[in-house]
Amino acid sequence: MSFYYPNKVIGDVLNNILDDICHNKYNYDRNNIAVTWINYKIDCMKGSGYGINNNKQMYPASLVKLVYGLAMYSWIENKRIVFDQQLKETIFKMLQISSNDATSLIIDLLTGTTSGPSLEGEIFDIWKYQRSIINDWLRDLHWEELKGFNCCQKTWEDAPYGREKDFYGTHKENRNSMTTDGTARVMEEIMQNIIFSESGINLKNCLHRTLHKDFIKKDPNNQIEGFLGEGLPEDLQLWSKAGLMSEVRNDAAWWINKNKSKTLLVIFCQGKEFANNILFLPEIAKAIYKFNQENFY
């Protein structure tokens, strides 16, 4: 059973929005887009929604940091890692400004591995086994939406080198892979299924963003411009994590509507046309928000 109730009305609206924006405006191939859209009524823990290509494995770019953040929360709660101010700042920078350097340290802490020159034989086998610990943890959650997830690679400004490049595989067959449904499940867990305490990391705070244009212009790492948040009114509360590289533009956003209902929207787009288009994601978010304002109570 899905973690959200399938909703045909939302499905029809989503298909119409994608047809209008993809075909009529940009002539994009919808096979390169994956979407999960869920609405939550006031005080409801389980939402109603719809997905398109929502179980298709795609490269998540920096959205994998949501998984690493949730893993850190679990490691801290289970006393596998000592939580201190430095770790708090590192997790915050990974999620809030999408720091790849911070992410590198987080993965080292989660898996007991480090980057470096190429390894061979048994030593490399042990290293690869250790690096797969996050995937083992994901399987142990027994969430159907996470089936097929591969979350074991660091994120890079340039590219992996040494043992990291070897671990990717000759044809990058071992690179990170996620679905929009699985990403939405992780985002929902962070936003409303975890009770955060002062003694642990508050992932929710790490993802909170302002939509005020004056502030956004001052922040080069705002993750709003060119993403879903740009299509929403300035006075909404938003939590999000974006992912961008040369052939990918992704975003996962959770916002509170003006009537106090909530919306979770995850979109993966693969292809240079999406990576270079700063209008596509905001247009989809704007259309979905408009529908919700007029029809979702």
PDB file of C-alpha atoms in Angstrom:
ATOM      1  CA  MET A   1       0.000   0.000   0.000  1.00  0.00           C
ATOM      2  CA  SER A   2       1.260   3.462  -0.902  1.00  0.00           C
ATOM      3  CA  PHE A   3       2.090   5.899   1.893  1.00  0.00           C
ATOM      4  CA  TYR A   4      -0.463   8.276   0.302  1.00  0.00           C
ATOM      5  CA  TYR A   5      -3.994   7.746  -1.007  1.00  0.00           C
ATOM      6  CA  PRO A   6      -4.141   7.744  -4.844  1.00  0.00           C
ATOM      7  CA  ASN A   7      -6.308  10.617  -6.049  1.00  0.00           C
ATOM      8  CA  LYS A   8      -7.637  10.615  -9.623  1.00  0.00           C
ATOM      9  CA  VAL A   9      -8.561  14.312  -9.552  1.00  0.00           C
ATOM     10  CA  ILE A  10      -4.998  15.270  -8.672  1.00  0.00           C
ATOM     11  CA  GLY A  11      -3.803  12.879 -11.373  1.00  0.00           C
ATOM     12  CA  ASP A  12      -5.965  14.491 -14.047  1.00  0.00           C
ATOM     13  CA  VAL A  13      -4.844  17.974 -13.003  1.00  0.00           C
ATOM     14  CA  LEU A  14      -1.180  16.968 -12.948  1.00  0.00           C
ATOM     15  CA  ASN A  15      -1.389  15.405 -16.395  1.00  0.00           C
ATOM     16  CA  ASN A  16      -3.084  18.526 -17.744  1.00  0.00           C
ATOM     17  CA  ILE A  17      -0.429  20.777 -16.208  1.00  0.00           C
ATOM     18  CA  LEU A  18       2.401  18.708 -17.669  1.00  0.00           C
ATOM     19  CA  ASP A  19       0.715  18.512 -21.072  1.00  0.00           C
ATOM     20  CA  ASP A  20       0.252  22.262 -21.122  1.00  0.00           C
ATOM     21  CA  ILE A  21       3.749  23.191 -19.980  1.00  0.00           C
ATOM     22  CA  CYS A  22       5.761  20.346 -21.538  1.00  0.00           C
ATOM     23  CA  HIS A  23       4.066  19.971 -24.895  1.00  0.00           C
ATOM     24  CA  ASN A  24       2.437  23.286 -25.643  1.00  0.00           C
ATOM     25  CA  LYS A  25       5.165  25.540 -24.275  1.00  0.00           C
ATOM     26  CA  TYR A  26       8.475  23.675 -24.391  1.00  0.00           C
ATOM     27  CA  ASN A  27       7.936  20.500 -26.425  1.00  0.00           C
ATOM     28  CA  TYR A  28       9.619  18.395 -23.727  1.00  0.00           C
ATOM     29  CA  ASP A  29       9.541  14.599 -23.494  1.00  0.00           C
ATOM     30  CA  ARG A  30       7.510  13.638 -20.418  1.00  0.00           C
ATOM     31  CA  ASN A  31       9.490  10.400 -20.104  1.00  0.00           C
ATOM     32  CA  ASN A  32      12.332  12.530 -18.740  1.00  0.00           C
ATOM     33  CA  ILE A  33      10.157  13.916 -15.939  1.00  0.00           C
ATOM     34  CA  ALA A  34       9.068  12.233 -12.711  1.00  0.00           C
ATOM     35  CA  VAL A  35       6.589  13.808 -10.298  1.00  0.00           C
ATOM     36  CA  THR A  36       4.989  13.007  -6.949  1.00  0.00           C
ATOM     37  CA  TRP A  37       2.341  15.461  -5.741  1.00  0.00           C
ATOM     38  CA  ILE A  38       0.609  14.965  -2.365  1.00  0.00           C
ATOM     39  CA  ASN A  39      -1.909  17.167  -0.552  1.00  0.00           C
ATOM     40  CA  TYR A  40      -2.527  16.885   3.196  1.00  0.00           C
ATOM     41  CA  LYS A  41      -5.709  18.187   4.753  1.00  0.00           C
ATOM     42  CA  ILE A  42      -5.459  20.035   8.056  1.00  0.00           C
ATOM     43  CA  ASP A  43      -4.338  17.705  10.872  1.00  0.00           C
ATOM     44  CA  CYS A  44      -4.136  14.683   8.518  1.00  0.00           C
ATOM     45  CA  MET A  45      -0.927  12.638   8.637  1.00  0.00           C
ATOM     46  CA  LYS A  46      -1.604  10.730   5.409  1.00  0.00           C
ATOM     47  CA  GLY A  47      -2.164  12.679   2.225  1.00  0.00           C
ATOM     48  CA  SER A  48      -3.827  12.143  -1.134  1.00  0.00           C
ATOM     49  CA  GLY A  49      -1.831  12.429  -4.310  1.00  0.00           C
ATOM     50  CA  TYR A  50      -0.643  11.123  -7.608  1.00  0.00           C
ATOM     51  CA  GLY A  51       2.607  10.259  -9.323  1.00  0.00           C
ATOM     52  CA  ILE A  52       3.902  10.240 -12.880  1.00  0.00           C
ATOM     53  CA  ASN A  53       7.004   8.111 -13.500  1.00  0.00           C
ATOM     54  CA  ASN A  54       7.104   8.211  -9.710  1.00  0.00           C
ATOM     55  CA  ASN A  55       8.797   4.812  -9.358  1.00  0.00           C
ATOM     56  CA  LYS A  56      11.338   5.430 -12.107  1.00  0.00           C
ATOM     57  CA  GLN A  57      14.931   5.376 -10.873  1.00  0.00           C
ATOM     58  CA  MET A  58      16.666   8.646 -11.740  1.00  0.00           C
ATOM     59  CA  TYR A  59      19.786  10.502 -10.695  1.00  0.00           C
ATOM     60  CA  PRO A  60      18.843  12.641  -7.669  1.00  0.00           C
ATOM     61  CA  ALA A  61      21.807  15.058  -7.656  1.00  0.00           C
ATOM     62  CA  SER A  62      21.793  16.852  -4.281  1.00  0.00           C
ATOM     63  CA  LEU A  63      18.401  15.478  -3.229  1.00  0.00           C
ATOM     64  CA  VAL A  64      20.344  12.458  -1.977  1.00  0.00           C
ATOM     65  CA  LYS A  65      21.358  14.757   0.891  1.00  0.00           C
ATOM     66  CA  LEU A  66      17.849  14.302   2.297  1.00  0.00           C
ATOM     67  CA  VAL A  67      18.649  10.609   2.735  1.00  0.00           C
ATOM     68  CA  TYR A  68      22.024  11.380   4.289  1.00  0.00           C
ATOM     69  CA  GLY A  69      20.344  13.846   6.647  1.00  0.00           C
ATOM     70  CA  LEU A  70      17.754  11.292   7.752  1.00  0.00           C
ATOM     71  CA  ALA A  71      20.507   8.704   8.182  1.00  0.00           C
ATOM     72  CA  MET A  72      22.443  11.121  10.407  1.00  0.00           C
ATOM     73  CA  TYR A  73      19.323  11.654  12.488  1.00  0.00           C
ATOM     74  CA  SER A  74      19.033   7.874  12.947  1.00  0.00           C
ATOM     75  CA  TRP A  75      22.740   7.433  13.747  1.00  0.00           C
ATOM     76  CA  ILE A  76      22.550  10.211  16.377  1.00  0.00           C
ATOM     77  CA  GLU A  77      19.344   8.858  17.930  1.00  0.00           C
ATOM     78  CA  ASN A  78      20.894   5.393  18.207  1.00  0.00           C
ATOM     79  CA  LYS A  79      24.131   6.773  19.729  1.00  0.00           C
ATOM     80  CA  ARG A  80      26.229   5.594  16.801  1.00  0.00           C
ATOM     81  CA  ILE A  81      27.616   9.116  16.391  1.00  0.00           C
ATOM     82  CA  VAL A  82      28.293  11.718  19.068  1.00  0.00           C
ATOM     83  CA  PHE A  83      26.260  14.850  18.360  1.00  0.00           C
ATOM     84  CA  ASP A  84      28.047  18.153  18.929  1.00  0.00           C
ATOM     85  CA  GLN A  85      28.013  21.716  17.634  1.00  0.00           C
ATOM     86  CA  GLN A  86      30.396  20.996  14.765  1.00  0.00           C
ATOM     87  CA  LEU A  87      28.255  18.113  13.536  1.00  0.00           C
ATOM     88  CA  LYS A  88      25.145  20.301  13.846  1.00  0.00           C
ATOM     89  CA  GLU A  89      26.766  22.959  11.651  1.00  0.00           C
ATOM     90  CA  THR A  90      27.946  20.359   9.126  1.00  0.00           C
ATOM     91  CA  ILE A  91      24.473  18.842   8.682  1.00  0.00           C
ATOM     92  CA  PHE A  92      22.949  22.316   8.421  1.00  0.00           C
ATOM     93  CA  LYS A  93      25.386  23.327   5.673  1.00  0.00           C
ATOM     94  CA  MET A  94      24.756  20.077   3.784  1.00  0.00           C
ATOM     95  CA  LEU A  95      21.003  20.696   3.669  1.00  0.00           C
ATOM     96  CA  GLN A  96      20.661  24.477   3.797  1.00  0.00           C
ATOM     97  CA  ILE A  97      23.380  25.553   1.335  1.00  0.00           C
ATOM     98  CA  SER A  98      23.965  22.105  -0.220  1.00  0.00           C
ATOM     99  CA  SER A  99      27.658  22.069   0.675  1.00  0.00           C
ATOM    100  CA  ASN A 100      29.432  19.152  -1.009  1.00  0.00           C
ATOM    101  CA  ASP A 101      32.352  19.456   1.420  1.00  0.00           C
ATOM    102  CA  ALA A 102      29.972  19.056   4.356  1.00  0.00           C
ATOM    103  CA  THR A 103      28.313  16.109   2.605  1.00  0.00           C
ATOM    104  CA  SER A 104      31.686  14.429   2.164  1.00  0.00           C
ATOM    105  CA  LEU A 105      32.312  14.504   5.908  1.00  0.00           C
ATOM    106  CA  ILE A 106      28.775  13.278   6.652  1.00  0.00           C
ATOM    107  CA  ILE A 107      29.272  10.207   4.452  1.00  0.00           C
ATOM    108  CA  ASP A 108      32.656   9.536   6.047  1.00  0.00           C
ATOM    109  CA  LEU A 109      30.999   9.608   9.476  1.00  0.00           C
ATOM    110  CA  LEU A 110      28.049   7.441   8.425  1.00  0.00           C
ATOM    111  CA  THR A 111      30.129   4.752   6.754  1.00  0.00           C
ATOM    112  CA  GLY A 112      33.589   4.874   8.330  1.00  0.00           C
ATOM    113  CA  THR A 113      35.191   5.445   4.925  1.00  0.00           C
ATOM    114  CA  THR A 114      37.322   8.217   3.458  1.00  0.00           C
ATOM    115  CA  SER A 115      38.159   9.357  -0.049  1.00  0.00           C
ATOM    116  CA  GLY A 116      41.663   8.934  -1.417  1.00  0.00           C
ATOM    117  CA  PRO A 117      43.819   7.080  -3.968  1.00  0.00           C
ATOM    118  CA  SER A 118      42.595   3.916  -5.656  1.00  0.00           C
ATOM    119  CA  LEU A 119      42.450   0.742  -3.598  1.00  0.00           C
ATOM    120  CA  GLU A 120      42.772  -2.878  -4.697  1.00  0.00           C
ATOM    121  CA  GLY A 121      41.788  -6.359  -3.637  1.00  0.00           C
ATOM    122  CA  GLU A 122      40.436  -7.117  -0.179  1.00  0.00           C
ATOM    123  CA  ILE A 123      41.057  -3.596   1.119  1.00  0.00           C
ATOM    124  CA  PHE A 124      38.853  -2.131  -1.619  1.00  0.00           C
ATOM    125  CA  ASP A 125      36.204  -4.826  -1.020  1.00  0.00           C
ATOM    126  CA  ILE A 126      36.034  -3.838   2.649  1.00  0.00           C
ATOM    127  CA  TRP A 127      35.835  -0.159   1.717  1.00  0.00           C
ATOM    128  CA  LYS A 128      32.953  -0.854  -0.698  1.00  0.00           C
ATOM    129  CA  TYR A 129      31.161  -2.921   1.933  1.00  0.00           C
ATOM    130  CA  GLN A 130      31.434  -0.081   4.420  1.00  0.00           C
ATOM    131  CA  ARG A 131      30.232   2.508   1.907  1.00  0.00           C
ATOM    132  CA  SER A 132      27.090   0.425   1.318  1.00  0.00           C
ATOM    133  CA  ILE A 133      25.974   0.764   4.957  1.00  0.00           C
ATOM    134  CA  ILE A 134      23.497   3.531   4.079  1.00  0.00           C
ATOM    135  CA  ASN A 135      21.800   1.297   1.503  1.00  0.00           C
ATOM    136  CA  ASP A 136      21.595  -1.486   4.097  1.00  0.00           C
ATOM    137  CA  TRP A 137      19.918   0.931   6.504  1.00  0.00           C
ATOM    138  CA  LEU A 138      17.424   1.999   3.819  1.00  0.00           C
ATOM    139  CA  ARG A 139      16.460  -1.628   3.184  1.00  0.00           C
ATOM    140  CA  ASP A 140      16.012  -2.192   6.919  1.00  0.00           C
ATOM    141  CA  LEU A 141      13.364   0.563   6.988  1.00  0.00           C
ATOM    142  CA  HIS A 142      11.135  -1.728   4.882  1.00  0.00           C
ATOM    143  CA  TRP A 143       9.601   1.191   2.994  1.00  0.00           C
ATOM    144  CA  GLU A 144       8.333  -0.064  -0.351  1.00  0.00           C
ATOM    145  CA  GLU A 145       9.012   3.339  -1.932  1.00  0.00           C
ATOM    146  CA  LEU A 146      12.755   2.976  -1.302  1.00  0.00           C
ATOM    147  CA  LYS A 147      13.084  -0.228  -3.326  1.00  0.00           C
ATOM    148  CA  GLY A 148      16.002   0.086  -5.735  1.00  0.00           C
ATOM    149  CA  PHE A 149      17.466   3.166  -4.063  1.00  0.00           C
ATOM    150  CA  ASN A 150      21.234   3.548  -4.336  1.00  0.00           C
ATOM    151  CA  CYS A 151      22.550   6.200  -1.945  1.00  0.00           C
ATOM    152  CA  CYS A 152      26.250   5.571  -1.436  1.00  0.00           C
ATOM    153  CA  GLN A 153      28.086   8.237  -3.432  1.00  0.00           C
ATOM    154  CA  LYS A 154      29.400  11.618  -2.410  1.00  0.00           C
ATOM    155  CA  THR A 155      28.410  14.744  -4.328  1.00  0.00           C
ATOM    156  CA  TRP A 156      31.044  16.729  -6.168  1.00  0.00           C
ATOM    157  CA  GLU A 157      31.839  20.213  -7.415  1.00  0.00           C
ATOM    158  CA  ASP A 158      33.905  18.692 -10.209  1.00  0.00           C
ATOM    159  CA  ALA A 159      34.009  14.889 -10.356  1.00  0.00           C
ATOM    160  CA  PRO A 160      35.073  11.861  -8.292  1.00  0.00           C
ATOM    161  CA  TYR A 161      38.720  10.808  -8.309  1.00  0.00           C
ATOM    162  CA  GLY A 162      40.729   7.849  -7.030  1.00  0.00           C
ATOM    163  CA  ARG A 163      38.724   5.221  -5.151  1.00  0.00           C
ATOM    164  CA  GLU A 164      35.579   7.335  -5.518  1.00  0.00           C
ATOM    165  CA  LYS A 165      35.819   7.205  -9.319  1.00  0.00           C
ATOM    166  CA  ASP A 166      36.498   3.466  -9.196  1.00  0.00           C
ATOM    167  CA  PHE A 167      33.435   3.010  -6.981  1.00  0.00           C
ATOM    168  CA  TYR A 168      31.243   4.766  -9.554  1.00  0.00           C
ATOM    169  CA  GLY A 169      32.008   2.060 -12.089  1.00  0.00           C
ATOM    170  CA  THR A 170      33.341   2.280 -15.630  1.00  0.00           C
ATOM    171  CA  HIS A 171      29.996   3.476 -16.991  1.00  0.00           C
ATOM    172  CA  LYS A 172      28.820   5.180 -13.782  1.00  0.00           C
ATOM    173  CA  GLU A 173      26.555   2.202 -13.157  1.00  0.00           C
ATOM    174  CA  ASN A 174      26.897   2.627  -9.383  1.00  0.00           C
ATOM    175  CA  ARG A 175      25.921   6.271  -9.196  1.00  0.00           C
ATOM    176  CA  ASN A 176      23.172   7.414  -6.835  1.00  0.00           C
ATOM    177  CA  SER A 177      19.615   6.571  -7.864  1.00  0.00           C
ATOM    178  CA  MET A 178      16.247   7.539  -6.338  1.00  0.00           C
ATOM    179  CA  THR A 179      12.558   7.906  -7.227  1.00  0.00           C
ATOM    180  CA  THR A 180      10.186  10.785  -6.587  1.00  0.00           C
ATOM    181  CA  ASP A 181       7.892   8.570  -4.493  1.00  0.00           C
ATOM    182  CA  GLY A 182      10.798   7.468  -2.309  1.00  0.00           C
ATOM    183  CA  THR A 183      12.084  11.016  -2.010  1.00  0.00           C
ATOM    184  CA  ALA A 184       8.603  12.168  -1.014  1.00  0.00           C
ATOM    185  CA  ARG A 185       8.476   9.447   1.654  1.00  0.00           C
ATOM    186  CA  VAL A 186      11.780  10.661   3.109  1.00  0.00           C
ATOM    187  CA  MET A 187      10.612  14.282   2.999  1.00  0.00           C
ATOM    188  CA  GLU A 188       7.313  13.397   4.706  1.00  0.00           C
ATOM    189  CA  GLU A 189       9.195  11.534   7.430  1.00  0.00           C
ATOM    190  CA  ILE A 190      11.329  14.605   8.106  1.00  0.00           C
ATOM    191  CA  MET A 191       8.460  17.071   7.998  1.00  0.00           C
ATOM    192  CA  GLN A 192       5.789  15.388  10.103  1.00  0.00           C
ATOM    193  CA  ASN A 193       6.675  11.939  11.392  1.00  0.00           C
ATOM    194  CA  ILE A 194       9.717  12.783  13.512  1.00  0.00           C
ATOM    195  CA  ILE A 195       9.580  14.528  16.870  1.00  0.00           C
ATOM    196  CA  PHE A 196      12.789  16.550  17.054  1.00  0.00           C
ATOM    197  CA  SER A 197      14.490  17.244  20.371  1.00  0.00           C
ATOM    198  CA  GLU A 198      17.134  19.690  21.531  1.00  0.00           C
ATOM    199  CA  SER A 199      19.611  16.865  21.974  1.00  0.00           C
ATOM    200  CA  GLY A 200      19.515  15.903  18.280  1.00  0.00           C
ATOM    201  CA  ILE A 201      19.595  17.489  14.859  1.00  0.00           C
ATOM    202  CA  ASN A 202      16.429  19.289  13.716  1.00  0.00           C
ATOM    203  CA  LEU A 203      16.375  18.436  10.009  1.00  0.00           C
ATOM    204  CA  LYS A 204      13.229  20.474   9.514  1.00  0.00           C
ATOM    205  CA  ASN A 205      15.011  23.675  10.492  1.00  0.00           C
ATOM    206  CA  CYS A 206      17.820  22.853   8.071  1.00  0.00           C
ATOM    207  CA  LEU A 207      15.363  22.808   5.154  1.00  0.00           C
ATOM    208  CA  HIS A 208      13.360  25.948   5.976  1.00  0.00           C
ATOM    209  CA  ARG A 209      13.630  28.737   3.370  1.00  0.00           C
ATOM    210  CA  THR A 210      12.375  32.261   2.960  1.00  0.00           C
ATOM    211  CA  LEU A 211      10.537  33.273  -0.196  1.00  0.00           C
ATOM    212  CA  HIS A 212      11.080  37.019   0.241  1.00  0.00           C
ATOM    213  CA  LYS A 213      12.721  38.271  -2.945  1.00  0.00           C
ATOM    214  CA  ASP A 214      15.011  40.787  -1.244  1.00  0.00           C
ATOM    215  CA  PHE A 215      16.576  38.045   0.871  1.00  0.00           C
ATOM    216  CA  ILE A 216      16.796  35.590  -2.029  1.00  0.00           C
ATOM    217  CA  LYS A 217      18.773  38.048  -4.157  1.00  0.00           C
ATOM    218  CA  LYS A 218      21.400  38.299  -1.417  1.00  0.00           C
ATOM    219  CA  ASP A 219      21.818  34.520  -1.141  1.00  0.00           C
ATOM    220  CA  PRO A 220      23.569  32.753  -4.056  1.00  0.00           C
ATOM    221  CA  ASN A 221      22.686  29.386  -2.469  1.00  0.00           C
ATOM    222  CA  ASN A 222      18.981  30.171  -2.001  1.00  0.00           C
ATOM    223  CA  GLN A 223      17.666  27.090  -3.890  1.00  0.00           C
ATOM    224  CA  ILE A 224      14.567  29.114  -4.766  1.00  0.00           C
ATOM    225  CA  GLU A 225      15.387  30.827  -8.053  1.00  0.00           C
ATOM    226  CA  GLY A 226      14.815  28.378 -10.892  1.00  0.00           C
ATOM    227  CA  PHE A 227      13.140  25.887  -8.564  1.00  0.00           C
ATOM    228  CA  LEU A 228       9.665  25.207  -7.165  1.00  0.00           C
ATOM    229  CA  GLY A 229       9.780  27.926  -4.510  1.00  0.00           C
ATOM    230  CA  GLU A 230       9.997  30.657  -7.113  1.00  0.00           C
ATOM    231  CA  GLY A 231       6.479  29.793  -8.264  1.00  0.00           C
ATOM    232  CA  LEU A 232       4.947  30.308  -4.816  1.00  0.00           C
ATOM    233  CA  PRO A 233       3.740  33.470  -3.018  1.00  0.00           C
ATOM    234  CA  GLU A 234       6.287  35.225  -0.814  1.00  0.00           C
ATOM    235  CA  ASP A 235       4.253  34.817   2.372  1.00  0.00           C
ATOM    236  CA  LEU A 236       4.093  31.002   2.372  1.00  0.00           C
ATOM    237  CA  GLN A 237       6.174  28.812   4.664  1.00  0.00           C
ATOM    238  CA  LEU A 238       8.461  26.552   2.609  1.00  0.00           C
ATOM    239  CA  TRP A 239      10.887  23.722   3.315  1.00  0.00           C
ATOM    240  CA  SER A 240      12.825  22.345   0.357  1.00  0.00           C
ATOM    241  CA  LYS A 241      15.937  20.732  -1.069  1.00  0.00           C
ATOM    242  CA  ALA A 242      17.023  21.292  -4.655  1.00  0.00           C
ATOM    243  CA  GLY A 243      19.401  19.382  -6.906  1.00  0.00           C
ATOM    244  CA  LEU A 244      21.154  20.767  -9.974  1.00  0.00           C
ATOM    245  CA  MET A 245      23.940  19.620 -12.267  1.00  0.00           C
ATOM    246  CA  SER A 246      24.676  19.774 -15.997  1.00  0.00           C
ATOM    247  CA  GLU A 247      21.905  17.346 -16.980  1.00  0.00           C
ATOM    248  CA  VAL A 248      19.549  17.386 -13.984  1.00  0.00           C
ATOM    249  CA  ARG A 249      17.208  19.862 -12.281  1.00  0.00           C
ATOM    250  CA  ASN A 250      15.320  18.403  -9.295  1.00  0.00           C
ATOM    251  CA  ASP A 251      13.446  19.737  -6.296  1.00  0.00           C
ATOM    252  CA  ALA A 252      11.531  18.481  -3.265  1.00  0.00           C
ATOM    253  CA  ALA A 253       9.284  21.075  -1.626  1.00  0.00           C
ATOM    254  CA  TRP A 254       6.866  21.097   1.299  1.00  0.00           C
ATOM    255  CA  TRP A 255       4.739  24.143   1.898  1.00  0.00           C
ATOM    256  CA  ILE A 256       1.808  25.251   4.038  1.00  0.00           C
ATOM    257  CA  ASN A 257      -1.104  26.641   2.051  1.00  0.00           C
ATOM    258  CA  LYS A 258      -2.983  29.722   3.218  1.00  0.00           C
ATOM    259  CA  ASN A 259      -5.814  27.554   4.560  1.00  0.00           C
ATOM    260  CA  LYS A 260      -3.253  25.598   6.692  1.00  0.00           C
ATOM    261  CA  SER A 261      -3.381  22.497   4.501  1.00  0.00           C
ATOM    262  CA  LYS A 262      -0.015  21.190   3.260  1.00  0.00           C
ATOM    263  CA  THR A 263       1.452  20.242  -0.075  1.00  0.00           C
ATOM    264  CA  LEU A 264       4.425  18.003  -0.868  1.00  0.00           C
ATOM    265  CA  LEU A 265       5.800  18.183  -4.391  1.00  0.00           C
ATOM    266  CA  VAL A 266       8.825  16.294  -5.710  1.00  0.00           C
ATOM    267  CA  ILE A 267       9.997  16.672  -9.307  1.00  0.00           C
ATOM    268  CA  PHE A 268      12.978  15.065 -11.055  1.00  0.00           C
ATOM    269  CA  CYS A 269      13.933  16.327 -14.526  1.00  0.00           C
ATOM    270  CA  GLN A 270      16.762  14.794 -16.524  1.00  0.00           C
ATOM    271  CA  GLY A 271      18.281  16.330 -19.645  1.00  0.00           C
ATOM    272  CA  LYS A 272      20.231  19.461 -20.475  1.00  0.00           C
ATOM    273  CA  GLU A 273      17.059  21.247 -21.571  1.00  0.00           C
ATOM    274  CA  PHE A 274      15.726  21.014 -18.012  1.00  0.00           C
ATOM    275  CA  ALA A 275      19.030  21.802 -16.352  1.00  0.00           C
ATOM    276  CA  ASN A 276      19.226  25.037 -18.335  1.00  0.00           C
ATOM    277  CA  ASN A 277      15.569  26.050 -17.952  1.00  0.00           C
ATOM    278  CA  ILE A 278      15.029  28.258 -14.886  1.00  0.00           C
ATOM    279  CA  LEU A 279      11.306  28.717 -15.613  1.00  0.00           C
ATOM    280  CA  PHE A 280      10.015  25.134 -15.841  1.00  0.00           C
ATOM    281  CA  LEU A 281       9.841  24.166 -12.161  1.00  0.00           C
ATOM    282  CA  PRO A 282       8.439  27.529 -10.987  1.00  0.00           C
ATOM    283  CA  GLU A 283       5.690  27.286 -13.630  1.00  0.00           C
ATOM    284  CA  ILE A 284       4.620  23.849 -12.403  1.00  0.00           C
ATOM    285  CA  ALA A 285       4.606  24.960  -8.764  1.00  0.00           C
ATOM    286  CA  LYS A 286       2.572  28.049  -9.650  1.00  0.00           C
ATOM    287  CA  ALA A 287      -0.036  25.963 -11.499  1.00  0.00           C
ATOM    288  CA  ILE A 288      -0.322  23.442  -8.652  1.00  0.00           C
ATOM    289  CA  TYR A 289      -0.606  26.164  -6.030  1.00  0.00           C
ATOM    290  CA  LYS A 290      -3.308  27.899  -8.073  1.00  0.00           C
ATOM    291  CA  PHE A 291      -5.309  24.656  -8.293  1.00  0.00           C
ATOM    292  CA  ASN A 292      -4.971  24.043  -4.560  1.00  0.00           C
ATOM    293  CA  GLN A 293      -6.122  27.557  -3.694  1.00  0.00           C
ATOM    294  CA  GLU A 294      -9.277  27.132  -5.740  1.00  0.00           C
ATOM    295  CA  ASN A 295     -10.102  23.477  -5.029  1.00  0.00           C
ATOM    296  CA  PHE A 296      -8.320  22.074  -1.960  1.00  0.00           C
ATOM    297  CA  TYR A 297      -9.861  22.667   1.446  1.00  0.00           C
TER     298      TYR A 297
END
